[in-house]
Amino acid sequence: LSEAGVRVFEGVGRPMPTGMIDVMDSHKEQRRLKWQKLIIATGAKSVHRDVFKGFDSVLTDEDILNLDYVPQELTILGEGANACEIASIYAVMGSRVTIISDKTALLEGLDAQIIGRLEEQMKKRGIQIYYKAQPVDLYKDSLGSIHIEVDREDHKRETIISSDIYIASQRSGNFAGLDALRLNTDNGKIAVNDFGETSVQNVYAAGEVTPACTTADQSVAMARMVVHNSVDEEDPWQCSHFSIPTCI
């Protein structure tokens, strides 16, 4: 970066629409910089579901990858790639796995044939799936087992007993320090057009902070696009996110 003439400032940045950005370093010293074009690439952060807030026995994304035991029963809240991968891994290792989802299918947005094949394989492995189901209560009994009360689509209540529960976190754009820009958002991410431009003039966004990206490959392609577009407005590039393969 230094050889390329890039100046790096380490700290907390708070950009303003007036073309200024305040940067506070680790020593609490602040300096003000000017910008003509701004590219936001702050990524995404995990947003934990509120359904069992305060319950200390819920496994997080980090916990589930670092267990030193195989749960006897594992209940998973979620239906995305993380939830499906974890369900498959622990089912193979011998856990009795249950998935609870408030959606109508796993991996929403993928081809119906892929989803159908996945469900078929999961059921063969003994994974039980509850669709359009909402957990409404959670408690432990005297033996330490977790009881999850689930409200199903037909409004029938059912109790699932599990030794462990994992909640697959959802991802939201990291907006820390960006309040002053008043950017338009789209489902928890910064809204951008096909050229990476945000709702604020001369401000671009790339990567997982936008709705378009879910993988590192997409982020790299989008970053190249917005860098080009920020310096060459006469010949802007476009990214086709439909041509980037997805691996689950």
Tab-separated table of C-alpha atoms in Angstrom:
chain	number	residue	atom	x	y	z
A	1	LEU	CA	0.000	0.000	0.000
A	2	SER	CA	2.826	2.372	0.868
A	3	GLU	CA	4.593	1.694	-2.456
A	4	ALA	CA	1.299	2.393	-4.265
A	5	GLY	CA	1.021	5.774	-2.546
A	6	VAL	CA	-1.891	4.771	-0.326
A	7	ARG	CA	-2.082	6.571	3.018
A	8	VAL	CA	-3.425	4.377	5.814
A	9	PHE	CA	-5.000	5.792	8.972
A	10	GLU	CA	-5.849	3.269	11.677
A	11	GLY	CA	-8.772	4.275	13.852
A	12	VAL	CA	-12.500	4.855	14.030
A	13	GLY	CA	-13.767	6.838	11.041
A	14	ARG	CA	-16.891	8.998	11.031
A	15	PRO	CA	-17.529	10.416	7.536
A	16	MET	CA	-19.754	13.436	6.947
A	17	PRO	CA	-21.625	14.349	3.746
A	18	THR	CA	-19.685	17.637	3.607
A	19	GLY	CA	-16.602	15.819	2.326
A	20	MET	CA	-14.887	15.474	5.686
A	21	ILE	CA	-14.095	12.430	7.819
A	22	ASP	CA	-12.978	12.394	11.446
A	23	VAL	CA	-10.596	9.604	12.422
A	24	MET	CA	-10.022	8.772	16.098
A	25	ASP	CA	-6.937	6.617	16.729
A	26	SER	CA	-6.243	4.246	19.641
A	27	HIS	CA	-4.689	7.118	21.638
A	28	LYS	CA	-7.969	9.078	21.398
A	29	GLU	CA	-6.313	11.605	19.108
A	30	GLN	CA	-8.562	12.860	16.311
A	31	ARG	CA	-7.700	14.238	12.914
A	32	ARG	CA	-9.945	15.497	10.150
A	33	LEU	CA	-9.399	14.413	6.546
A	34	LYS	CA	-11.010	15.564	3.296
A	35	TRP	CA	-12.577	13.252	0.747
A	36	GLN	CA	-13.931	13.735	-2.786
A	37	LYS	CA	-15.063	10.138	-3.310
A	38	LEU	CA	-15.877	7.758	-0.486
A	39	ILE	CA	-15.981	3.958	-0.709
A	40	ILE	CA	-17.597	2.112	2.192
A	41	ALA	CA	-16.365	-1.458	2.689
A	42	THR	CA	-17.189	-2.067	6.345
A	43	GLY	CA	-18.550	-5.593	5.839
A	44	ALA	CA	-21.308	-7.258	7.830
A	45	LYS	CA	-21.787	-8.323	11.410
A	46	SER	CA	-23.759	-11.071	13.094
A	47	VAL	CA	-27.177	-10.096	14.410
A	48	HIS	CA	-28.439	-12.480	17.059
A	49	ARG	CA	-32.123	-13.326	17.041
A	50	ASP	CA	-33.998	-11.934	20.041
A	51	VAL	CA	-36.202	-14.971	20.580
A	52	PHE	CA	-34.050	-16.405	23.409
A	53	LYS	CA	-32.279	-13.255	24.537
A	54	GLY	CA	-30.778	-13.734	27.972
A	55	PHE	CA	-30.813	-17.541	27.875
A	56	ASP	CA	-27.186	-18.449	28.607
A	57	SER	CA	-27.198	-21.973	27.137
A	58	VAL	CA	-27.677	-20.983	23.481
A	59	LEU	CA	-24.734	-21.827	21.220
A	60	THR	CA	-23.438	-19.090	18.899
A	61	ASP	CA	-21.749	-19.417	15.480
A	62	GLU	CA	-18.359	-19.481	17.201
A	63	ASP	CA	-19.429	-21.941	19.920
A	64	ILE	CA	-20.827	-24.520	17.500
A	65	LEU	CA	-17.506	-24.738	15.629
A	66	ASN	CA	-15.479	-25.228	18.817
A	67	LEU	CA	-17.430	-27.835	20.788
A	68	ASP	CA	-15.341	-30.551	22.445
A	69	TYR	CA	-18.274	-32.979	22.464
A	70	VAL	CA	-21.038	-34.217	20.153
A	71	PRO	CA	-24.498	-33.118	21.418
A	72	GLN	CA	-26.951	-35.939	22.008
A	73	GLU	CA	-29.741	-33.771	20.581
A	74	LEU	CA	-29.089	-30.554	18.680
A	75	THR	CA	-31.893	-28.132	17.821
A	76	ILE	CA	-31.067	-25.460	15.238
A	77	LEU	CA	-32.938	-22.219	14.613
A	78	GLY	CA	-32.420	-21.076	11.043
A	79	GLU	CA	-32.678	-22.229	7.438
A	80	GLY	CA	-29.681	-20.686	5.679
A	81	ALA	CA	-26.393	-22.214	4.556
A	82	ASN	CA	-24.835	-22.113	8.046
A	83	ALA	CA	-27.804	-23.883	9.627
A	84	CYS	CA	-27.865	-26.582	6.925
A	85	GLU	CA	-24.120	-27.201	7.068
A	86	ILE	CA	-24.081	-27.499	10.862
A	87	ALA	CA	-27.155	-29.761	10.792
A	88	SER	CA	-25.476	-32.091	8.280
A	89	ILE	CA	-22.147	-32.207	10.136
A	90	TYR	CA	-23.608	-33.067	13.523
A	91	ALA	CA	-26.111	-35.551	12.091
A	92	VAL	CA	-23.199	-37.460	10.530
A	93	MET	CA	-21.407	-37.406	13.902
A	94	GLY	CA	-24.411	-38.930	15.633
A	95	SER	CA	-26.515	-36.061	17.003
A	96	ARG	CA	-30.292	-36.211	16.718
A	97	VAL	CA	-30.830	-32.955	14.832
A	98	THR	CA	-33.955	-30.802	14.583
A	99	ILE	CA	-34.278	-27.643	12.483
A	100	ILE	CA	-36.871	-24.984	13.351
A	101	SER	CA	-37.594	-22.389	10.654
A	102	ASP	CA	-40.235	-19.701	10.270
A	103	LYS	CA	-39.822	-19.959	6.472
A	104	THR	CA	-41.501	-22.351	4.044
A	105	ALA	CA	-38.239	-23.903	2.807
A	106	LEU	CA	-34.536	-24.244	3.469
A	107	LEU	CA	-32.086	-22.052	1.536
A	108	GLU	CA	-34.745	-19.665	0.230
A	109	GLY	CA	-33.906	-18.349	-3.216
A	110	LEU	CA	-32.115	-21.460	-4.490
A	111	ASP	CA	-33.529	-23.757	-7.171
A	112	ALA	CA	-36.475	-25.837	-5.966
A	113	GLN	CA	-34.758	-29.009	-7.231
A	114	ILE	CA	-31.689	-28.339	-5.083
A	115	ILE	CA	-33.806	-27.628	-2.011
A	116	GLY	CA	-35.900	-30.762	-2.582
A	117	ARG	CA	-32.805	-32.931	-2.937
A	118	LEU	CA	-31.297	-31.428	0.222
A	119	GLU	CA	-34.456	-32.070	2.248
A	120	GLU	CA	-34.544	-35.658	0.992
A	121	GLN	CA	-30.941	-36.261	2.068
A	122	MET	CA	-31.511	-34.618	5.459
A	123	LYS	CA	-34.562	-36.752	6.215
A	124	LYS	CA	-32.574	-39.897	5.314
A	125	ARG	CA	-30.028	-38.828	7.934
A	126	GLY	CA	-32.812	-38.486	10.493
A	127	ILE	CA	-32.907	-34.674	10.579
A	128	GLN	CA	-36.357	-33.399	11.512
A	129	ILE	CA	-37.478	-30.080	9.997
A	130	TYR	CA	-40.276	-27.827	11.256
A	131	TYR	CA	-41.390	-25.174	8.744
A	132	LYS	CA	-43.434	-22.061	9.523
A	133	ALA	CA	-42.762	-22.721	13.191
A	134	GLN	CA	-41.990	-20.140	15.835
A	135	PRO	CA	-40.300	-20.897	19.186
A	136	VAL	CA	-42.244	-19.125	21.928
A	137	ASP	CA	-40.660	-20.377	25.156
A	138	LEU	CA	-37.474	-21.989	26.383
A	139	TYR	CA	-36.579	-23.493	29.753
A	140	LYS	CA	-34.398	-26.143	31.386
A	141	ASP	CA	-35.677	-29.011	33.479
A	142	SER	CA	-34.040	-30.382	36.635
A	143	LEU	CA	-31.893	-32.779	34.589
A	144	GLY	CA	-30.494	-29.970	32.408
A	145	SER	CA	-32.446	-30.797	29.244
A	146	ILE	CA	-33.714	-27.824	27.237
A	147	HIS	CA	-37.431	-27.673	26.485
A	148	ILE	CA	-38.400	-25.578	23.441
A	149	GLU	CA	-42.052	-24.760	22.988
A	150	VAL	CA	-42.851	-24.292	19.301
A	151	ASP	CA	-45.961	-22.682	17.807
A	152	ARG	CA	-46.602	-24.445	14.483
A	153	GLU	CA	-48.417	-23.223	11.369
A	154	ASP	CA	-51.648	-24.936	12.457
A	155	HIS	CA	-51.354	-23.099	15.825
A	156	LYS	CA	-50.650	-26.351	17.587
A	157	ARG	CA	-48.027	-26.168	20.313
A	158	GLU	CA	-45.284	-28.766	20.422
A	159	THR	CA	-42.402	-29.220	22.863
A	160	ILE	CA	-38.981	-30.260	21.571
A	161	ILE	CA	-36.508	-31.579	24.137
A	162	SER	CA	-32.862	-31.036	23.327
A	163	SER	CA	-29.475	-31.199	25.030
A	164	ASP	CA	-28.160	-28.225	23.017
A	165	ILE	CA	-29.592	-25.401	20.937
A	166	TYR	CA	-27.791	-23.437	18.223
A	167	ILE	CA	-29.156	-20.220	16.759
A	168	ALA	CA	-27.669	-19.467	13.335
A	169	SER	CA	-27.103	-15.714	13.397
A	170	GLN	CA	-28.340	-13.422	10.679
A	171	ARG	CA	-26.040	-10.952	8.919
A	172	SER	CA	-26.544	-7.195	8.805
A	173	GLY	CA	-24.437	-4.386	7.370
A	174	ASN	CA	-21.871	-2.817	9.699
A	175	PHE	CA	-23.044	0.811	9.840
A	176	ALA	CA	-20.792	1.933	12.717
A	177	GLY	CA	-19.869	5.617	12.253
A	178	LEU	CA	-22.003	6.103	9.126
A	179	ASP	CA	-25.060	7.784	10.701
A	180	ALA	CA	-24.263	11.286	9.429
A	181	LEU	CA	-24.359	10.160	5.776
A	182	ARG	CA	-28.067	9.193	6.039
A	183	LEU	CA	-27.687	6.409	3.457
A	184	ASN	CA	-30.709	4.535	2.117
A	185	THR	CA	-30.792	0.924	3.264
A	186	ASP	CA	-32.220	-2.317	1.892
A	187	ASN	CA	-33.076	-5.078	4.367
A	188	GLY	CA	-30.285	-4.182	6.788
A	189	LYS	CA	-27.663	-3.386	4.128
A	190	ILE	CA	-26.616	-0.206	2.258
A	191	ALA	CA	-28.714	0.176	-0.894
A	192	VAL	CA	-26.634	0.526	-4.076
A	193	ASN	CA	-27.386	0.652	-7.792
A	194	ASP	CA	-25.777	-1.548	-10.483
A	195	PHE	CA	-22.643	0.637	-10.401
A	196	GLY	CA	-22.097	0.489	-6.637
A	197	GLU	CA	-23.378	4.029	-6.053
A	198	THR	CA	-25.291	4.734	-2.838
A	199	SER	CA	-28.113	7.253	-2.333
A	200	VAL	CA	-25.502	9.933	-1.460
A	201	GLN	CA	-23.561	11.544	-4.285
A	202	ASN	CA	-19.902	10.451	-4.594
A	203	VAL	CA	-20.367	7.725	-1.976
A	204	TYR	CA	-19.940	4.109	-3.098
A	205	ALA	CA	-20.251	0.826	-1.209
A	206	ALA	CA	-18.843	-2.620	-1.885
A	207	GLY	CA	-18.858	-6.027	-0.280
A	208	GLU	CA	-21.031	-7.552	2.389
A	209	VAL	CA	-22.240	-4.173	3.637
A	210	THR	CA	-24.438	-4.186	0.491
A	211	PRO	CA	-27.282	-6.622	-0.328
A	212	ALA	CA	-25.506	-7.807	-3.487
A	213	CYS	CA	-22.646	-9.692	-1.830
A	214	THR	CA	-22.523	-12.821	0.287
A	215	THR	CA	-19.088	-14.211	-0.644
A	216	ALA	CA	-15.496	-12.937	-0.738
A	217	ASP	CA	-15.348	-13.477	-4.511
A	218	GLN	CA	-18.338	-11.197	-5.026
A	219	SER	CA	-16.831	-8.589	-2.731
A	220	VAL	CA	-13.549	-8.540	-4.661
A	221	ALA	CA	-15.337	-8.155	-7.995
A	222	MET	CA	-17.532	-5.389	-6.611
A	223	ALA	CA	-14.549	-3.593	-5.059
A	224	ARG	CA	-12.781	-3.506	-8.431
A	225	MET	CA	-15.954	-2.095	-9.977
A	226	VAL	CA	-16.455	0.730	-7.481
A	227	VAL	CA	-12.782	1.738	-7.536
A	228	HIS	CA	-12.968	1.994	-11.320
A	229	ASN	CA	-16.289	3.864	-11.248
A	230	SER	CA	-15.074	6.324	-8.631
A	231	VAL	CA	-12.258	7.489	-10.928
A	232	ASP	CA	-13.833	6.957	-14.385
A	233	GLU	CA	-17.423	8.198	-14.436
A	234	GLU	CA	-17.441	8.340	-18.242
A	235	ASP	CA	-17.059	4.576	-18.688
A	236	PRO	CA	-18.621	2.896	-15.621
A	237	TRP	CA	-18.404	-0.844	-15.011
A	238	GLN	CA	-21.217	-3.110	-13.892
A	239	CYS	CA	-21.055	-6.328	-11.871
A	240	SER	CA	-23.230	-9.296	-12.784
A	241	HIS	CA	-23.817	-11.132	-9.522
A	242	PHE	CA	-25.792	-13.804	-11.359
A	243	SER	CA	-22.615	-15.152	-12.985
A	244	ILE	CA	-20.793	-15.837	-9.711
A	245	PRO	CA	-21.063	-19.466	-8.551
A	246	THR	CA	-22.354	-20.304	-5.084
A	247	CYS	CA	-20.999	-23.192	-3.020
A	248	ILE	CA	-22.834	-24.623	-0.009
